[in-house]
Coordinates of C-alpha atoms in Angstrom, one line a residue:
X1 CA 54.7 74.1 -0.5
X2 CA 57.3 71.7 -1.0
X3 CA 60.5 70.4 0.7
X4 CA 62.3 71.7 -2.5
X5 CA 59.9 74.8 -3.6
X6 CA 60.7 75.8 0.2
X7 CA 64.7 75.5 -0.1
X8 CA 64.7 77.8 -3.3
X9 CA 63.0 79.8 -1.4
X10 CA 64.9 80.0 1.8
X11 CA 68.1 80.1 -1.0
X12 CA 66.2 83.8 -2.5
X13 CA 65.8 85.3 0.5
X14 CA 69.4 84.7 1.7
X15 CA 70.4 86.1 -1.8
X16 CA 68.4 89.0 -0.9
X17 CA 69.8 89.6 2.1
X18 CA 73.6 89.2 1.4
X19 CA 72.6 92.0 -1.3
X20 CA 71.1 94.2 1.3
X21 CA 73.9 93.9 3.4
X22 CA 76.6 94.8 1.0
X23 CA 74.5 97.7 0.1
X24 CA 74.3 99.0 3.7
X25 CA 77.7 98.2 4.6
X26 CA 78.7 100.6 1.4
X27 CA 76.3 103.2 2.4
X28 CA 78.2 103.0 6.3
X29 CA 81.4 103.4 4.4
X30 CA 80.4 106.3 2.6
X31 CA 78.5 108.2 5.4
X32 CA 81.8 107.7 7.7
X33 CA 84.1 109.0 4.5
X34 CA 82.2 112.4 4.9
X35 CA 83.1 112.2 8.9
X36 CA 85.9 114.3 9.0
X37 CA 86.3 114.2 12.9
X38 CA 85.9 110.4 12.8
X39 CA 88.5 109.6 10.4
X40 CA 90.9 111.5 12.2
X41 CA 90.1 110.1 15.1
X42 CA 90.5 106.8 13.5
X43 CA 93.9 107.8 11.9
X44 CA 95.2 108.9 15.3
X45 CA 94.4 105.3 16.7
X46 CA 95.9 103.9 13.5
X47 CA 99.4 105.6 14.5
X48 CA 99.3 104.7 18.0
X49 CA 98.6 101.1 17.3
X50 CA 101.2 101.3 14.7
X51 CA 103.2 102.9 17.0
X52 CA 103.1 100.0 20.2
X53 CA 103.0 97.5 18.2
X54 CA 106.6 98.7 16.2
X55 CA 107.8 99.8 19.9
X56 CA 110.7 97.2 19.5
X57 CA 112.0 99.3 16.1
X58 CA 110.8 103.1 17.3
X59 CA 111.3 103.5 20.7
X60 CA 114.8 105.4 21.2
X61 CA 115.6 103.4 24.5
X62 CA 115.2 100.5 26.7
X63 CA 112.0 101.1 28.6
X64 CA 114.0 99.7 31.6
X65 CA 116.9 101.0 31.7
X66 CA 117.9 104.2 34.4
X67 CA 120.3 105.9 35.9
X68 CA 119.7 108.0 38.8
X69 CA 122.1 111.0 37.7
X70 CA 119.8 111.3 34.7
X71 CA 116.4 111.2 36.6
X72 CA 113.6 113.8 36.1
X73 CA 114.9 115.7 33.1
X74 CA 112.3 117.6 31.6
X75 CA 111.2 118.2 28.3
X76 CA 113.2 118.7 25.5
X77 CA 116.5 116.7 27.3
X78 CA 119.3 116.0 24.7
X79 CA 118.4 112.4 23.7
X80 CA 115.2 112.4 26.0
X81 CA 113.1 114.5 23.7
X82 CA 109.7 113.7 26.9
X83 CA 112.6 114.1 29.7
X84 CA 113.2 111.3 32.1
X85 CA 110.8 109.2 34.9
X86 CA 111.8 109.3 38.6
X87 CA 114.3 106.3 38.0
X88 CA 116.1 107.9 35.2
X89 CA 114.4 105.9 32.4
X90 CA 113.1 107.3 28.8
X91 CA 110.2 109.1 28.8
X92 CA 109.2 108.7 25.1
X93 CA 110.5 104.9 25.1
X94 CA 108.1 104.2 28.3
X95 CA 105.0 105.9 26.5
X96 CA 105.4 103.6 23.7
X97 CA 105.7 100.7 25.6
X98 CA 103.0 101.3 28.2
X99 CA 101.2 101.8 24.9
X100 CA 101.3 98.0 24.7
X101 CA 99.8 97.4 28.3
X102 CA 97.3 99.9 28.1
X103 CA 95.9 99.0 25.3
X104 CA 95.7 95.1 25.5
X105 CA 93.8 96.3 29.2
X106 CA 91.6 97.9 27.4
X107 CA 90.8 95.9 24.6
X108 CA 91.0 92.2 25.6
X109 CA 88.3 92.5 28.6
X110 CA 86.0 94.4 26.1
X111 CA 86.7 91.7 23.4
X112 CA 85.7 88.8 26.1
X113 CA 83.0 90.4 27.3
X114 CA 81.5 91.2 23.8
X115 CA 82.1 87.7 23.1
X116 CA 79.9 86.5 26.6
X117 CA 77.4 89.3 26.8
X118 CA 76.7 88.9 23.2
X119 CA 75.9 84.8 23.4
X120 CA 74.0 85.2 26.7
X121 CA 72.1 88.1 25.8
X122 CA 71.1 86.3 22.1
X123 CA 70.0 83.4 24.0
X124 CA 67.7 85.2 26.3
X125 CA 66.4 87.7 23.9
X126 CA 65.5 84.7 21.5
X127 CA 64.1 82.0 23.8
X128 CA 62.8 84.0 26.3
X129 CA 60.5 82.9 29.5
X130 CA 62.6 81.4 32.0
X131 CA 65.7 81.5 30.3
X132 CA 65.7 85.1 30.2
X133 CA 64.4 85.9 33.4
X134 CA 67.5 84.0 34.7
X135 CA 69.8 85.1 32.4
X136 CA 68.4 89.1 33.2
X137 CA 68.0 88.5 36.4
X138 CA 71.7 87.9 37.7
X139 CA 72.9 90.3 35.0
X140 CA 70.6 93.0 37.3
X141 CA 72.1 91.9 40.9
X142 CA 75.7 92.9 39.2
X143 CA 73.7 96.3 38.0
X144 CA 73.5 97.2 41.5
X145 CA 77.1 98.2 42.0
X146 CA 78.8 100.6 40.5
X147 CA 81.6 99.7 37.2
X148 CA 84.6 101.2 39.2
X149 CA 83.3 100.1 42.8
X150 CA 82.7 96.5 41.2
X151 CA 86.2 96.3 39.4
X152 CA 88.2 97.4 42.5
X153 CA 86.4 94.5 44.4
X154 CA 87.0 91.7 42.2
X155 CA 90.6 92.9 41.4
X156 CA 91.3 93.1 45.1
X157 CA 89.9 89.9 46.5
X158 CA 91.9 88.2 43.3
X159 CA 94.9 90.1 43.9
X160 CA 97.0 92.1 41.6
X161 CA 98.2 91.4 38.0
X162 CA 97.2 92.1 34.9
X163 CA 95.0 88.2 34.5
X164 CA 93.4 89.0 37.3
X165 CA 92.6 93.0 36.4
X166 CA 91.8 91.7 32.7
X167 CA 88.8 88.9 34.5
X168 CA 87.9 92.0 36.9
X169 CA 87.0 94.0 34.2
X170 CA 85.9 91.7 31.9
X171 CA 83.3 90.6 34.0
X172 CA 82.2 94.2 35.0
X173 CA 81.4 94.9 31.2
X174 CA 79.8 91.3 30.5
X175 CA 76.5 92.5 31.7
X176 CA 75.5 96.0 29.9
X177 CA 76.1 94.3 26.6
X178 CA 74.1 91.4 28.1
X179 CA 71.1 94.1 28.1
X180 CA 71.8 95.8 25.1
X181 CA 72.2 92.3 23.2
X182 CA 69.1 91.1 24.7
X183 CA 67.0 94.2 23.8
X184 CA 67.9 94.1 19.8
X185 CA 67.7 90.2 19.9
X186 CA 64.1 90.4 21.3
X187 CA 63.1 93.3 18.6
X188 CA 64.2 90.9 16.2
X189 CA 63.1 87.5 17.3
X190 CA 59.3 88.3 15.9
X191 CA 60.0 90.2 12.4
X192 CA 58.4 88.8 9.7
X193 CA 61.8 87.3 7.8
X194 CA 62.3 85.5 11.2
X195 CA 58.5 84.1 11.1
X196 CA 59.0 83.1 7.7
X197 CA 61.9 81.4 8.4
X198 CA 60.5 79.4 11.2
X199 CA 57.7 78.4 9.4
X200 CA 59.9 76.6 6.6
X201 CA 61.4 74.5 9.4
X202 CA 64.6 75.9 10.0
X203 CA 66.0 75.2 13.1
X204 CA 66.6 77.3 16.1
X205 CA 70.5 77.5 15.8
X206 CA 70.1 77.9 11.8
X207 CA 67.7 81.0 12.5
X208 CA 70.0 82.4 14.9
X209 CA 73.0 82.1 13.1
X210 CA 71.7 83.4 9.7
X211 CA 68.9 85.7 10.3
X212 CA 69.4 86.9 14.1
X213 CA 73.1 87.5 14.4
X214 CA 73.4 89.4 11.2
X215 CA 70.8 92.2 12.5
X216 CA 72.2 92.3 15.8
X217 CA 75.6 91.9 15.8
X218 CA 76.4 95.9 14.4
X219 CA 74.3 97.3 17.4
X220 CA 76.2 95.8 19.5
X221 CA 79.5 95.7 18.2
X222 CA 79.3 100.0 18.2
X223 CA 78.5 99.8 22.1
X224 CA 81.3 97.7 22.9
X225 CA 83.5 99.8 21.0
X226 CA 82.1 102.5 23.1
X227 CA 83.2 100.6 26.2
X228 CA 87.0 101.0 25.0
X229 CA 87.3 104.5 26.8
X230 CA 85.8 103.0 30.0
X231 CA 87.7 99.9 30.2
X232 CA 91.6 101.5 29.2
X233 CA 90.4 104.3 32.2
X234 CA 89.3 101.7 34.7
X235 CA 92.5 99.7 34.1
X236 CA 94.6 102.5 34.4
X237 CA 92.8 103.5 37.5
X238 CA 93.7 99.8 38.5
X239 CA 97.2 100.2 38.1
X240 CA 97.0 103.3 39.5
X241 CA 95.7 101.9 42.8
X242 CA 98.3 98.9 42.4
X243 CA 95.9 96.5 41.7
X244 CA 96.8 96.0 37.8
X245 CA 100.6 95.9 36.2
X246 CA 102.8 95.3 38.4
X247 CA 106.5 97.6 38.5
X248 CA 108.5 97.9 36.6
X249 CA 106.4 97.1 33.9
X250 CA 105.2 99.8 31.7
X251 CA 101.6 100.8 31.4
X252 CA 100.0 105.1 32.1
X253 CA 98.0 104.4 35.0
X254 CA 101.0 103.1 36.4
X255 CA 103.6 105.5 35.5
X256 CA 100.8 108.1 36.7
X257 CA 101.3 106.3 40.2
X258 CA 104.8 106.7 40.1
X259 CA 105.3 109.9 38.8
X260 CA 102.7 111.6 41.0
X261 CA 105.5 112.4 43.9
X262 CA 107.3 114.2 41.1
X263 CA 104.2 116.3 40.1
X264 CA 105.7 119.5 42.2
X265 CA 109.4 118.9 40.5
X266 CA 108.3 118.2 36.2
X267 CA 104.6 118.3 36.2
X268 CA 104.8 118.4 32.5
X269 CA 106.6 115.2 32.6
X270 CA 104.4 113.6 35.6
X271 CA 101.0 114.4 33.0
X272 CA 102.5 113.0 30.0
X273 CA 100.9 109.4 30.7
X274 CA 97.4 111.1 31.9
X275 CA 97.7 112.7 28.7
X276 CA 98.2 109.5 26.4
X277 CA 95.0 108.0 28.0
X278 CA 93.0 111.1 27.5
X279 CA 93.7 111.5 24.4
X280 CA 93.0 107.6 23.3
X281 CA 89.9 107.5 25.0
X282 CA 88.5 110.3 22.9
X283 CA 89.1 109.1 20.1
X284 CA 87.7 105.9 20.6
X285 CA 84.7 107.6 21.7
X286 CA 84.6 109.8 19.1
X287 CA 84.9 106.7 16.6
X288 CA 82.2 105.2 18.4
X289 CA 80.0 108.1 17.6
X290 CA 80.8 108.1 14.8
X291 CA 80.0 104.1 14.1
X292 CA 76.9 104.4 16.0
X293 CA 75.7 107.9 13.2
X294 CA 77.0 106.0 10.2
X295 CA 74.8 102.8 11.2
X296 CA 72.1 104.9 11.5
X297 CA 69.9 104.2 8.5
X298 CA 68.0 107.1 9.0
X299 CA 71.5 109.4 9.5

């Protein structure tokens, strides 16, 4: 075949394939449209991201702001529809804003680490031998501790703050999507469109890039969505512990640390934080789920 008879060729099958995707991509849409617990899911995130990132124009008061004679109201407080924290401050205003700090916790380690486990794990799923018994190999030595055992360590030989919690973490999720990009990259790396394109000369970087990532990306993407949950708990249990944010910033794991003295005096107040993180990690892990079913081809 020749230089050119191979190009048109390669140019088809890329064709092809840009079709297929649109065509699964719509078909993803449409099975998550008829996901009712999903899109609500999805809709509650919507408002809370809305929510934190408007904080400036919503929230009632300034999240720092106290006064002792107004501490510990409870619920339903004239002006302080959530009551008051132990320093006097807004309820309601300090949800909104921890908003902010829990959720960049949460996300940005994820985001990094999808970012690194996703080009290490592609590189040792696709060259394999040596490369990926080095790359799985140290990935498995951070295996053997556990997430929340491994994430206190690092945060407290690095000391708090939230850069230092945000490396902790991200380096306790690089390695599962590590595995999990490794495993779809090396299901890949011997299909026959991969073959194909080998044989027509195509580099090693072109084949990645056009035909590997495009395959492997989604799997991987849903898991580290799944991660969310973990990470915004981990780095609330962080700050809980005093090794994340940093008073009197504020963020749910560490208003849960701050509140728990008062637990006895307005426990409905005290669980309001525990409450924003429980209900946020659900949903993402309900989204995930839902991801994950709608990806499913054979869903």
């Amino acid at each position: 075949m020749s230089t050119s008879a191979a190009t048109a060729e390669l140019a088809i099958q890329a064709k092809t394939a840009v079709l297929r995707s649109e065509g699964y991509w719509a078909g993803v849409w449409k099975r998550l449209k008829r996901d009712p617990v999903t899109i609500f899911c999805a809709s509650v995130l919507f408002v809370m991201l809305m929510i934190i990132v408007f904080a400036p124009y919503i929230a009632p008061h300034d999240p720092f702001q106290g006064s002792m004679i107004r501490r510990l109201r409870p619920i339903g407080t004239e002006n302080h529809p959530l009551g008051t924290d132990e320093l006097g401050r807004d309820m309601l205003t300090r949800l909104i804003y921890g908003g902010r700090l829990s959720w960049f916790m949460g996300i940005v380690p994820v985001a990094l680490a999808f970012l690194i486990g996703t080009f290490l794990g592609v590189i040792a799923g696709f060259v394999g031998g040596r490369t990926n018994m080095l790359i799985m190999r140290v990935t498995d030595v951070f295996y053997a501790f556990p997430s929340v055992l491994l994430a206190v360590a690092i945060s407290g030989a690095l000391g708090a703050g939230i850069m230092n919690a945000i490396l902790s973490l991200t380096l306790v999720f690089v390695p599962p999507i590590i595995r999990v990009a490794e495993s779809v990259t090396t299901g890949v790396r011997n299909l026959d469109f991969v073959d194909a394109a080998r044989a027509s000369g195509a580099s090693a970087v072109t084949i990645v890039r056009v035909h590997v990532l495009g395959n492997v990306l989604g799997p991987i993407f849903v898991y580290s969505t799944s991660l969310i949950s973990v990470c915004m708990i981990l780095a609330s249990g962080l700050s809980f512990l005093g090794l994340g944010t940093r008073p009197p910033e504020a963020e749910w794991g560490l208003m849960l640390n701050t509140l728990r003295t008062a637990i006895y005096v307005q426990p409905w107040v005290a669980v309001l934080p525990g409450v924003c993180i429980f209900v946020t990690s659900i949903c993402f892990n309900l989204v995930s789920d839902g991801l994950r079913q709608a990806m499913d081809v054979k869903g």
